[in-house]
Coordinates of C-alpha atoms in Angstrom, one line a residue:
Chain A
X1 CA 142.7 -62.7 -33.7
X2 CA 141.9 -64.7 -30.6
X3 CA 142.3 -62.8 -27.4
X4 CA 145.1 -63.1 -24.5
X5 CA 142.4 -65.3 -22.2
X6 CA 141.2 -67.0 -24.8
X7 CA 144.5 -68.4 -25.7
X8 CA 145.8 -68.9 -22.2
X9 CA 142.8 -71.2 -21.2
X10 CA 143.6 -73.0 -24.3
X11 CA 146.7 -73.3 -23.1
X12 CA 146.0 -74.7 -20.0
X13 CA 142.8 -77.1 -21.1
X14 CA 145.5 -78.5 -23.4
X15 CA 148.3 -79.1 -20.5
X16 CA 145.4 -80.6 -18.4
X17 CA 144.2 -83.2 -20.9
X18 CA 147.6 -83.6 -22.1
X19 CA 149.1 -87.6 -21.7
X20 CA 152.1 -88.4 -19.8
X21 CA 154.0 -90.4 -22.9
X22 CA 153.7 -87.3 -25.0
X23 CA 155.8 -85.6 -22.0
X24 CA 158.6 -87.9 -22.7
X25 CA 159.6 -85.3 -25.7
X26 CA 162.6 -86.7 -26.2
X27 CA 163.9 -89.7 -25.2
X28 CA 163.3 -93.1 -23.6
X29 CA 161.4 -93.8 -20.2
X30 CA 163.4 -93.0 -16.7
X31 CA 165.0 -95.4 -15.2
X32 CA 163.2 -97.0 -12.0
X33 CA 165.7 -95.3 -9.6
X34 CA 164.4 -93.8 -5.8
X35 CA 166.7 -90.2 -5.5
X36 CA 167.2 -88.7 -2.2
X37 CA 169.3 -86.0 -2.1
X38 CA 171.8 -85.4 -0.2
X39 CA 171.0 -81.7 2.1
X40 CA 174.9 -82.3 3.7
X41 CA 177.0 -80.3 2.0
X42 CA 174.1 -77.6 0.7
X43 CA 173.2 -74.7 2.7
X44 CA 170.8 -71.4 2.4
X45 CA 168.4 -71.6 -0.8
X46 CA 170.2 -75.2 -2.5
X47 CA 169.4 -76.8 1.2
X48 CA 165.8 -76.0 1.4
X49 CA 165.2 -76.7 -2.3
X50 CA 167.1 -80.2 -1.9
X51 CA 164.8 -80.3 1.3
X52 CA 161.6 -79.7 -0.4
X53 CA 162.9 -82.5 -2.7
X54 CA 162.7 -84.8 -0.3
X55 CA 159.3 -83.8 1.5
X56 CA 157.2 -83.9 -0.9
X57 CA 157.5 -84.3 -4.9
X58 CA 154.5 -82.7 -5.3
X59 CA 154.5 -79.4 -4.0
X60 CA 158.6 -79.3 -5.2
X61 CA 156.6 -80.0 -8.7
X62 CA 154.2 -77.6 -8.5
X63 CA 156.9 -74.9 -7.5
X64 CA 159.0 -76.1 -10.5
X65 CA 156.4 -76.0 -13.1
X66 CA 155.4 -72.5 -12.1
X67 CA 159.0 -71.2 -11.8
X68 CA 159.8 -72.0 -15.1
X69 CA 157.2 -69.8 -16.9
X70 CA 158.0 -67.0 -14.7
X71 CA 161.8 -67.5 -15.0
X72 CA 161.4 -67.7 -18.8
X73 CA 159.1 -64.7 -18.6
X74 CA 161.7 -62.4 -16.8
X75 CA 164.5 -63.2 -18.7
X76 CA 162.6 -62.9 -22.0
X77 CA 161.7 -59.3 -20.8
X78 CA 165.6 -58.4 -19.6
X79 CA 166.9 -59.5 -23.0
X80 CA 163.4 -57.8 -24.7
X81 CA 164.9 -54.9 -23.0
X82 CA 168.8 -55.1 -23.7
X83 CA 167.7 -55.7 -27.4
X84 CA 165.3 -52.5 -27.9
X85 CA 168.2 -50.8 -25.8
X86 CA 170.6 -51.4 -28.9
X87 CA 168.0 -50.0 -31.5
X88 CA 166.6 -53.7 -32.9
X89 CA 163.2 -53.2 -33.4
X90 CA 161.3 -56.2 -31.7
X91 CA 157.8 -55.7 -33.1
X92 CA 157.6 -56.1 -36.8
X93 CA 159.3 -58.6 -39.8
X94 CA 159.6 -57.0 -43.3
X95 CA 160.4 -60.3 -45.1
X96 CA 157.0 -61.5 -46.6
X97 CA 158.2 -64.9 -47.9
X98 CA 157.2 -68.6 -47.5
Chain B
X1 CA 188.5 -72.5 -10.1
X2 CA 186.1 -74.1 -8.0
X3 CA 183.9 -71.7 -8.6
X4 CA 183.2 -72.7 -11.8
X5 CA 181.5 -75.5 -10.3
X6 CA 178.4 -75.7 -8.7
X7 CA 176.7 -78.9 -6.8
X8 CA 173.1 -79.6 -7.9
X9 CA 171.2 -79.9 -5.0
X10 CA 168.9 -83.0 -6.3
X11 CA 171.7 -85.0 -8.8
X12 CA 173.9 -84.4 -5.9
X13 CA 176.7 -84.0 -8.9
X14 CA 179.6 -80.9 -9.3
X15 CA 178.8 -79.5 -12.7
X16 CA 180.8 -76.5 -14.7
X17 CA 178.0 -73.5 -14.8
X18 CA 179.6 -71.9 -17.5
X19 CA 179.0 -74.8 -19.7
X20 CA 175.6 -74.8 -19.3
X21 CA 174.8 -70.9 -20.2
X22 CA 177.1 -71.8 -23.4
X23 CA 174.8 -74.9 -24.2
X24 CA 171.8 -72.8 -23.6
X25 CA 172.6 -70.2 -25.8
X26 CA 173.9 -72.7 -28.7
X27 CA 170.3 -74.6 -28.3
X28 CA 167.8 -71.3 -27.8
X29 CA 169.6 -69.7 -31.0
X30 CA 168.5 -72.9 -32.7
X31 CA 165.6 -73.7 -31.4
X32 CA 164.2 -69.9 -31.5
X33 CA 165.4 -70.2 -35.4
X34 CA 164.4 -73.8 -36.6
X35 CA 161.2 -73.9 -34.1
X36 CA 161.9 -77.3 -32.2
X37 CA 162.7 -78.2 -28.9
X38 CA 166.3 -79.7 -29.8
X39 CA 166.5 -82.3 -27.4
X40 CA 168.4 -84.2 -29.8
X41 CA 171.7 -82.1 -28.9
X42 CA 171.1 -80.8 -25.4
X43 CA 170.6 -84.4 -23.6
X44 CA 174.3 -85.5 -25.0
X45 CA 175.8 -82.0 -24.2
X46 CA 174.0 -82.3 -20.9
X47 CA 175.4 -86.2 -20.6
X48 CA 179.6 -84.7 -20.9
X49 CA 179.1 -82.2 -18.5
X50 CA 178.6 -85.0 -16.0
X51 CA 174.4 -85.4 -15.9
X52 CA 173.1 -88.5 -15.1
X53 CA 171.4 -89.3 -18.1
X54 CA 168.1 -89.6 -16.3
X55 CA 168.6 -86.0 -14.8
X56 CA 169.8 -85.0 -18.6
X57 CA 166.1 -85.4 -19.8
X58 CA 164.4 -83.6 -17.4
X59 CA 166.6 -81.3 -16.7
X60 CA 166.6 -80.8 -20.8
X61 CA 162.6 -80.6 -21.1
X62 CA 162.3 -78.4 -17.9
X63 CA 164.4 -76.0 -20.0
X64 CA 163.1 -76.2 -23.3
X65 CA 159.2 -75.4 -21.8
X66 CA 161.2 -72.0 -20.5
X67 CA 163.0 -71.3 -23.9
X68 CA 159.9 -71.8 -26.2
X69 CA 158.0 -69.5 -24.1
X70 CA 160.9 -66.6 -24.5
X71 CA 160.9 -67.6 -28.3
X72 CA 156.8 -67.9 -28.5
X73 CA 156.6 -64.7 -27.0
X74 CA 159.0 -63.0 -29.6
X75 CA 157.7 -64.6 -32.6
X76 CA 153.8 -64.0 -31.3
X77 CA 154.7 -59.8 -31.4
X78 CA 156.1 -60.7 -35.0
X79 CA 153.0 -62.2 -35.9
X80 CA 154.5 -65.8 -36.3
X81 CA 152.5 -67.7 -34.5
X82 CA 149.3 -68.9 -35.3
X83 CA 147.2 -69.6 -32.1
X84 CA 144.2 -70.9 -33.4
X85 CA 146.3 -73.9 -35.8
X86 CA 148.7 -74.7 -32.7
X87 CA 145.7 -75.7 -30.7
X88 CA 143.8 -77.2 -33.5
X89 CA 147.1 -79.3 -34.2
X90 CA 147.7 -80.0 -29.9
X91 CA 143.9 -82.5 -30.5
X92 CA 145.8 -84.3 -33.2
X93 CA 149.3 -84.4 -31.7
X94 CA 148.1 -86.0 -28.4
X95 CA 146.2 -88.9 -30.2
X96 CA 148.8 -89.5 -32.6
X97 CA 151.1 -89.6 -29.9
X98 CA 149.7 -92.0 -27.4
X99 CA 148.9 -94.6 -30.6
X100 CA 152.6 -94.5 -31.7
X101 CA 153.4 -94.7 -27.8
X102 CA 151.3 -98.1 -28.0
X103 CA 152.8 -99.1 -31.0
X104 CA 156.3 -99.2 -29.7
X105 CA 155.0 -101.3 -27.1
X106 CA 153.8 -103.9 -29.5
X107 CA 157.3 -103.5 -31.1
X108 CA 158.6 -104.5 -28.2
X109 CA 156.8 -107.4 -27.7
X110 CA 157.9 -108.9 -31.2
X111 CA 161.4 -107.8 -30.5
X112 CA 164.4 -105.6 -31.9
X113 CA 162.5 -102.5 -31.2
X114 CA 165.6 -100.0 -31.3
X115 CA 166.9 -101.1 -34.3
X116 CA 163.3 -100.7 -35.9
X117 CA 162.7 -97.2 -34.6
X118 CA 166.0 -96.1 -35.1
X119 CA 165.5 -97.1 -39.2
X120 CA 162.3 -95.5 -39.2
X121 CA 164.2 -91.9 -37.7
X122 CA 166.6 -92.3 -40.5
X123 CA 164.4 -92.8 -43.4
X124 CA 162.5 -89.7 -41.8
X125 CA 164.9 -88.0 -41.7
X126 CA 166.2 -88.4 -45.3
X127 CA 162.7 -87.9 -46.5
X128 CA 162.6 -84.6 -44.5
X129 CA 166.1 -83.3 -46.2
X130 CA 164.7 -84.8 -50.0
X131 CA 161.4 -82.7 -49.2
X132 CA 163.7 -79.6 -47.9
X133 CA 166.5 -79.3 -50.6
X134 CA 164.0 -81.0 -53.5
X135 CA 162.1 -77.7 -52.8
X136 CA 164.7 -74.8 -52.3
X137 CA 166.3 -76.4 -55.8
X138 CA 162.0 -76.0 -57.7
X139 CA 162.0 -72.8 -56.6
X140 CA 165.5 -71.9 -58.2
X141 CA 164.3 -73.7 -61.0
X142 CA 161.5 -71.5 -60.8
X143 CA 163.0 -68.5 -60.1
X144 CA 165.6 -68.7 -63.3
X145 CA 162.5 -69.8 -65.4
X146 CA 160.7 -66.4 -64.1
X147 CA 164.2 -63.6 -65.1
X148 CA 164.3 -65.2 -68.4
X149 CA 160.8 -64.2 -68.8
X150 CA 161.4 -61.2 -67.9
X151 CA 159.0 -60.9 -64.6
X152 CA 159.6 -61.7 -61.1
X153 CA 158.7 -64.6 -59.2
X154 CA 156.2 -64.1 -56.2
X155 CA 157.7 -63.6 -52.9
X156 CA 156.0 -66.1 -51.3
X157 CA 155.9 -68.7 -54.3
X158 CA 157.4 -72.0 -53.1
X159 CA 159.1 -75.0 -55.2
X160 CA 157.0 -77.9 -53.6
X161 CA 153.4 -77.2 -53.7
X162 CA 151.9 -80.1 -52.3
X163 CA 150.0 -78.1 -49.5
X164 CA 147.8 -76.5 -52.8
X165 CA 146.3 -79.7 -53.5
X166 CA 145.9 -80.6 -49.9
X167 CA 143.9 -77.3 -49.8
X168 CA 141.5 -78.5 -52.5
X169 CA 140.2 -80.7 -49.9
X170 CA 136.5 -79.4 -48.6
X171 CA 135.9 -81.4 -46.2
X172 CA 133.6 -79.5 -43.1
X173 CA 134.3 -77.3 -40.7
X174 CA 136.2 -75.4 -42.9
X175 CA 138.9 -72.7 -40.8
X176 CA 140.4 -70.0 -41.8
X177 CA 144.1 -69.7 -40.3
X178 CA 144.7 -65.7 -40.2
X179 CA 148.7 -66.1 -39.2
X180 CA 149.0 -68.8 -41.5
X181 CA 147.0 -67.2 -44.3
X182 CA 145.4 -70.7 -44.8
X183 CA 141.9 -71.0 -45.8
X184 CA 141.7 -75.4 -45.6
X185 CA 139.3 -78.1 -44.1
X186 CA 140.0 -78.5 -40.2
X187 CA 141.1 -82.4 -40.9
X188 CA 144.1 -81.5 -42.3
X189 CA 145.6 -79.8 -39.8
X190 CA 144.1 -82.6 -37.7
X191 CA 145.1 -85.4 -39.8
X192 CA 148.8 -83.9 -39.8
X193 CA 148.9 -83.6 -36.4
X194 CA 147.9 -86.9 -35.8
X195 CA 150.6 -88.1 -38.3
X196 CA 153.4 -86.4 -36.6
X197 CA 152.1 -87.0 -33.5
X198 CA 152.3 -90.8 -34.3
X199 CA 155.3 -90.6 -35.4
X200 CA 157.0 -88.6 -32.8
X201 CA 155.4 -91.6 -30.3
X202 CA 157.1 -93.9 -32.1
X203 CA 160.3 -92.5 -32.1
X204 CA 159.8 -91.4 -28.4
X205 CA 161.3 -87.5 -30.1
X206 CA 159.1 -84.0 -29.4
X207 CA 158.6 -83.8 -33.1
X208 CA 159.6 -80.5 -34.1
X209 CA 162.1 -81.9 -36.3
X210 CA 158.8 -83.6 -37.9
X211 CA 156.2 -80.9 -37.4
X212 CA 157.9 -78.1 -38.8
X213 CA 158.5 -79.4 -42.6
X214 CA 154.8 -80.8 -42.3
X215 CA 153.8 -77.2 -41.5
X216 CA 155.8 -75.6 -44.3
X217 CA 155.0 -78.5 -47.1
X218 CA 151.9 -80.0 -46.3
X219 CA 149.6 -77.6 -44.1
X220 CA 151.2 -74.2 -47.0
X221 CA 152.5 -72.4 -43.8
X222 CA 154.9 -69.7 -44.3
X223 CA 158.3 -70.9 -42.9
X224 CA 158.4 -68.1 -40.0
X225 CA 154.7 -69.1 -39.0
X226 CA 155.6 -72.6 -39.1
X227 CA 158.5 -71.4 -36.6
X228 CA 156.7 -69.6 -34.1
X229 CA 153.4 -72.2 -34.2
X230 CA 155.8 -75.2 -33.7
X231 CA 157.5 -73.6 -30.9
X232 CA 154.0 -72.8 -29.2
X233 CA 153.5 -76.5 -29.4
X234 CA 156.6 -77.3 -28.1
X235 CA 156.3 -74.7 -25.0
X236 CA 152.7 -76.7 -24.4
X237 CA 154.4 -79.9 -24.3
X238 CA 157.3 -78.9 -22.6
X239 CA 155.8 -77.7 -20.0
X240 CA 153.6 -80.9 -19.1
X241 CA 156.8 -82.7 -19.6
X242 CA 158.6 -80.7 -17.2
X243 CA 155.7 -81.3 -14.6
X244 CA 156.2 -85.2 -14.8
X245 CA 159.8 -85.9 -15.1
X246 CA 159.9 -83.1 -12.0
X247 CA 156.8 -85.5 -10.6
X248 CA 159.6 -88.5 -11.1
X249 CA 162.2 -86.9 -9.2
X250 CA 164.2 -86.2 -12.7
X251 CA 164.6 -82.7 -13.0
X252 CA 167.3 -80.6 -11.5
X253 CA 165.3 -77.0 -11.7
X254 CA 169.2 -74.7 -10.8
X255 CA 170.9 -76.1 -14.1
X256 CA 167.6 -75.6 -16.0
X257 CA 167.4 -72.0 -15.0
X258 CA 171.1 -71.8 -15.6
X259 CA 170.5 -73.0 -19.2
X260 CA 167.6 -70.4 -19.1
X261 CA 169.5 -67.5 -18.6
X262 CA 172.1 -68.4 -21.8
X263 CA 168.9 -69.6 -23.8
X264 CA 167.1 -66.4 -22.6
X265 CA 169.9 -65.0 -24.9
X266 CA 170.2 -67.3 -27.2
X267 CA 166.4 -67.4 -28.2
X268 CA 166.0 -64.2 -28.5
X269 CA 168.9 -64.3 -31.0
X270 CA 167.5 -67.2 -32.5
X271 CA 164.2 -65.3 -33.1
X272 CA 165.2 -61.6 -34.1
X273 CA 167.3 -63.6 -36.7
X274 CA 164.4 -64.9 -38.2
X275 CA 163.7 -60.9 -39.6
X276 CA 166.7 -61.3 -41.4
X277 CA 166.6 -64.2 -42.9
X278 CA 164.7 -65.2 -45.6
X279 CA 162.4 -68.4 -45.7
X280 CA 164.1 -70.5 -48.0
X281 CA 167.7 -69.9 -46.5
X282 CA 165.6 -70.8 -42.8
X283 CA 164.9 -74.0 -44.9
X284 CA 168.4 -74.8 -46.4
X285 CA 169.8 -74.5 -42.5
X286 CA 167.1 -76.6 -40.9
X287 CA 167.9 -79.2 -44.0
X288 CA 171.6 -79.2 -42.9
X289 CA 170.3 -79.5 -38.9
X290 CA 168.3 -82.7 -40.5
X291 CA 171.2 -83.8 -42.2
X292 CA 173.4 -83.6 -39.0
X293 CA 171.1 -85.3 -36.8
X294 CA 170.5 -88.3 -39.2
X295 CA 174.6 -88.6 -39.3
X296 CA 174.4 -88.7 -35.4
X297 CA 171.9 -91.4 -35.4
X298 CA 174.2 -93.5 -38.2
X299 CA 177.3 -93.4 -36.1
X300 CA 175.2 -94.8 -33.2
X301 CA 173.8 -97.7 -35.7
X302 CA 177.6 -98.4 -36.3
X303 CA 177.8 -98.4 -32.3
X304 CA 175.4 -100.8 -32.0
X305 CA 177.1 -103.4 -35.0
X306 CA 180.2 -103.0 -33.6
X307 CA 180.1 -103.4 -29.8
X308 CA 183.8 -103.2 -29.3
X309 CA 184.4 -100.0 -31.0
X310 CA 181.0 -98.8 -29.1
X311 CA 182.4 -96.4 -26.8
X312 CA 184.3 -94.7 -30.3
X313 CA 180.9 -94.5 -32.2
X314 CA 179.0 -92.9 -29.0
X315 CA 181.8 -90.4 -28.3
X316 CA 181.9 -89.2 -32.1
X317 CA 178.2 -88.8 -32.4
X318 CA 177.9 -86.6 -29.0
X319 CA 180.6 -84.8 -30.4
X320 CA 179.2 -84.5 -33.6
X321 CA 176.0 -83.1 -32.4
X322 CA 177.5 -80.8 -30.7
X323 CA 179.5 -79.8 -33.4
X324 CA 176.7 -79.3 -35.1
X325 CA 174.7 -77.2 -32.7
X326 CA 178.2 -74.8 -32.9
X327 CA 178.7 -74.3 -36.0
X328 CA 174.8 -73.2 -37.0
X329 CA 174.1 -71.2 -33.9
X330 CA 177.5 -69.2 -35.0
X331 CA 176.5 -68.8 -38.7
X332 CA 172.7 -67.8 -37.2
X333 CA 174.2 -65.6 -34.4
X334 CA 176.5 -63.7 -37.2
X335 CA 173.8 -63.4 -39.5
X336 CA 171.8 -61.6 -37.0
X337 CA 174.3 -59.5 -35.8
X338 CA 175.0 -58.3 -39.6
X339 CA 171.2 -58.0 -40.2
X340 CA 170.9 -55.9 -36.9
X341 CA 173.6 -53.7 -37.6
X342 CA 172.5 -52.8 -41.2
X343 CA 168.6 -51.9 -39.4
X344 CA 170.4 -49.8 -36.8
X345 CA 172.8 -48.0 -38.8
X346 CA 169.8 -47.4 -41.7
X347 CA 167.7 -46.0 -38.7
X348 CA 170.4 -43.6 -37.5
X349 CA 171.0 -42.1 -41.3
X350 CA 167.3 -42.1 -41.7
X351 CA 167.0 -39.5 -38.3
X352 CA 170.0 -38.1 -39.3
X353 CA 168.4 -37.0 -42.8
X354 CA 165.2 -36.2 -41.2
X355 CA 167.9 -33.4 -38.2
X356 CA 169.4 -32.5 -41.5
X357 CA 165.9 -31.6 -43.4

């Protein structure tokens, strides 16, 4: 079995070589459009996000990208949680079949 | 009710929260089940509840890097995924993908590129559900063949066995895929990556809708390890994906963690499902997925031949998707439920047996 480091610096060799078009995942290319947004009706957290927005892309990039994993990370754990709370057990599959 | 609305602070656009937890759960039940990404129904449900469309994909990928992890994660501590063949197959996928990318470029230099790709999807698509129900109706075949004998078919016999001759190929290095229980020649994995990989550049999809059959039929993965690997691949990509639409200004990270917290949920019911289900049926339900998305793609070929009745055609396929996405996340969601209650309910009379004893 490979090991926990072993499989996160795959991980993250394979996001830094990785290609832009392969990122498109889905659908077409963006459209050429400039967003600001708007900070005037947003206040507390949304206003400084939106403001970060608008600062710099990069940093509000790097925050997002690193938010995610830790956002999916603590929600998997709550519902890990919830689930083992109701008696599933969330560690082993009986069904051997292709 | 306005609080049922919040403002995204970057699309600057009122959207209803609750719809987005109720999309997220639909798509991380399916996606944690069928192992793809599913971007094929969350961009139109994200388009009605009043995205821009640009906003739609980001938003949609920013999400779908957070849900694959939650599902990876599950299926990993079932032993579903297959580590070493995900990043084996990631070499293949990224070449594959920037030659179709190139491709489509070409196409568009010669002309009529949509209609083009969006034939290519189709036939794809109906190649995938031949290769999906062709196979679930050998192994019946198989199966009937095997009680009149009088002996019982192998668990993890399958109806198409094209991956056994693949297999024969010797080609160096040779690997040996522990998850997968595959003993082949690297280049297969490699040369199937790059194939879907290609593919999934032309048709500018993720290409879990393409990987995960090629995993099953060609590579002889078991259809829960083909799961769980795809959706490591998916998490890799998404991920990067998220990074440059964000980079673009295209990705509004509240409704994406909004989704999160319904596809938190719904993965995880996606995933535990999985225990409870066996392969083939997995197979019959991601054939019907197939079959749903090619009849989304038809109605917006009949969009595109008939302009007037365009807005007609678009609405029916948006509404058919989502249609879709309801009525197999319900059937997966109530399967699990059953299968969960049967395991807790066995585990209570087992420790009540063992008090009585």
């Amino acid at each position: 079995m490979i090991g926990i480091r072993t499989k996160w610096l795959g991980i993250l060799a394979a996001v830094g070589v990785f290609f832009p078009a392969a990122a498109m995942a889905a659908a077409g290319p963006a459209a050429p459009l400039v967003i600001v947004a708007d900070t005037r009706k947003l206040s507390g957290i949304m206003a400084w996000w939106a403001n970060l927005y608008n600062e710099s892309h990069l940093y509000f990039t790097l925050l997002t990208v690193v938010l995610i994993p830790i956002i999916g990370v603590v929600f998997g754990v709550v519902a890990d949680i919830v689930m083992t709370h109701i008696g599933i057990d969330l560690k082993s599959r009986d069904l051997a079949e292709h | 009710m306005d609080w049922l609305y919040i403002l995204m602070p970057i699309a600057g656009v009122k959207i209803f929260w609750p719809g987005l937890i109720i999309l997220g759960i639909g798509v991380g039940i399916i996606g944690g089940f069928f192992g793809m990404g599913g971007a094929w129904m969350v961009t139109p449900g994200l388009n009605i509840l009043g995205f821009p469309m640009a906003f739609a994909i980001g938003t949609d990928i920013a999400h779908m890097a957070g849900k694959s992890l939650i599902s990876t994660m599950r299926h990993g501590k079932f032993g579903n995924v297959d580590y070493r063949l995900g990043l084996i197959m990631l070499v293949g996928t990224v070449i594959g993908f920037e030659v179709g990318a190139q491709m489509v470029m070409w196409l568009e230099r010669i002309g009529s590129v949509e209609i083009t790709v969006r034939y290519l999807y189709l036939a794809l698509l109906a190649l995938i559900t031949w290769m999906v129900f062709s196979d679930v109706a050998k192994r019946r075949k198989k199966e009937r063949e095997a009680r009149a004998a009088g002996i019982e078919l192998e668990k993890t016999a399958t109806g198409l066995e094209w991956h056994k001759t693949f297999h024969k190929i010797k080609i160096p290095p040779m690997v040996h895929l522990k998850a997968a229980g595959i003993y082949c020649s690297a280049w297969l994995p490699i040369g199937v990556s790059f194939l879907t990989g290609w593919l999934a550049g032309i048709l500018g999809i993720g290409g879990g809708l393409i990987r995960m059959p090629a995993l099953i039929y060609i590579i002889g993965c078991p259809t829960h390890v083909a799961v769980g690997t795809d959706l490591f691949e998916v998490m890799i990509s998404g991920l990067y994906g998220a990074a440059t639409y964000t980079y673009k200004g295209r990705t509004e990270l509240v409704a994406a963690i909004i989704m999160l917290i319904g596809a938190s949920i719904g993965a995880q019911i996606g995933t535990v499902a999985t225990k409870y289900i066996k392969g083939s049926g997995i197979r019959i339900a991601f054939g019907l997925a197939v079959v749903g998305c090619a009849i989304s793609i038809v109605l917006k070929l009949l969009a595109m031949y008939f302009p007037a009745q365009k807005p007609f055609y678009d609405a029916a396929a948006t509404f058919f998707v989502l249609g879709v996405v309801a009525a197999l996340s319900i059937y997966i969601a109530v399967r699990m439920f059953q299968g969960a209650s049967a395991e807790v309910a066995a585990r209570k009379a087992a420790m009540k047996k063992a008090d009585q004893g």
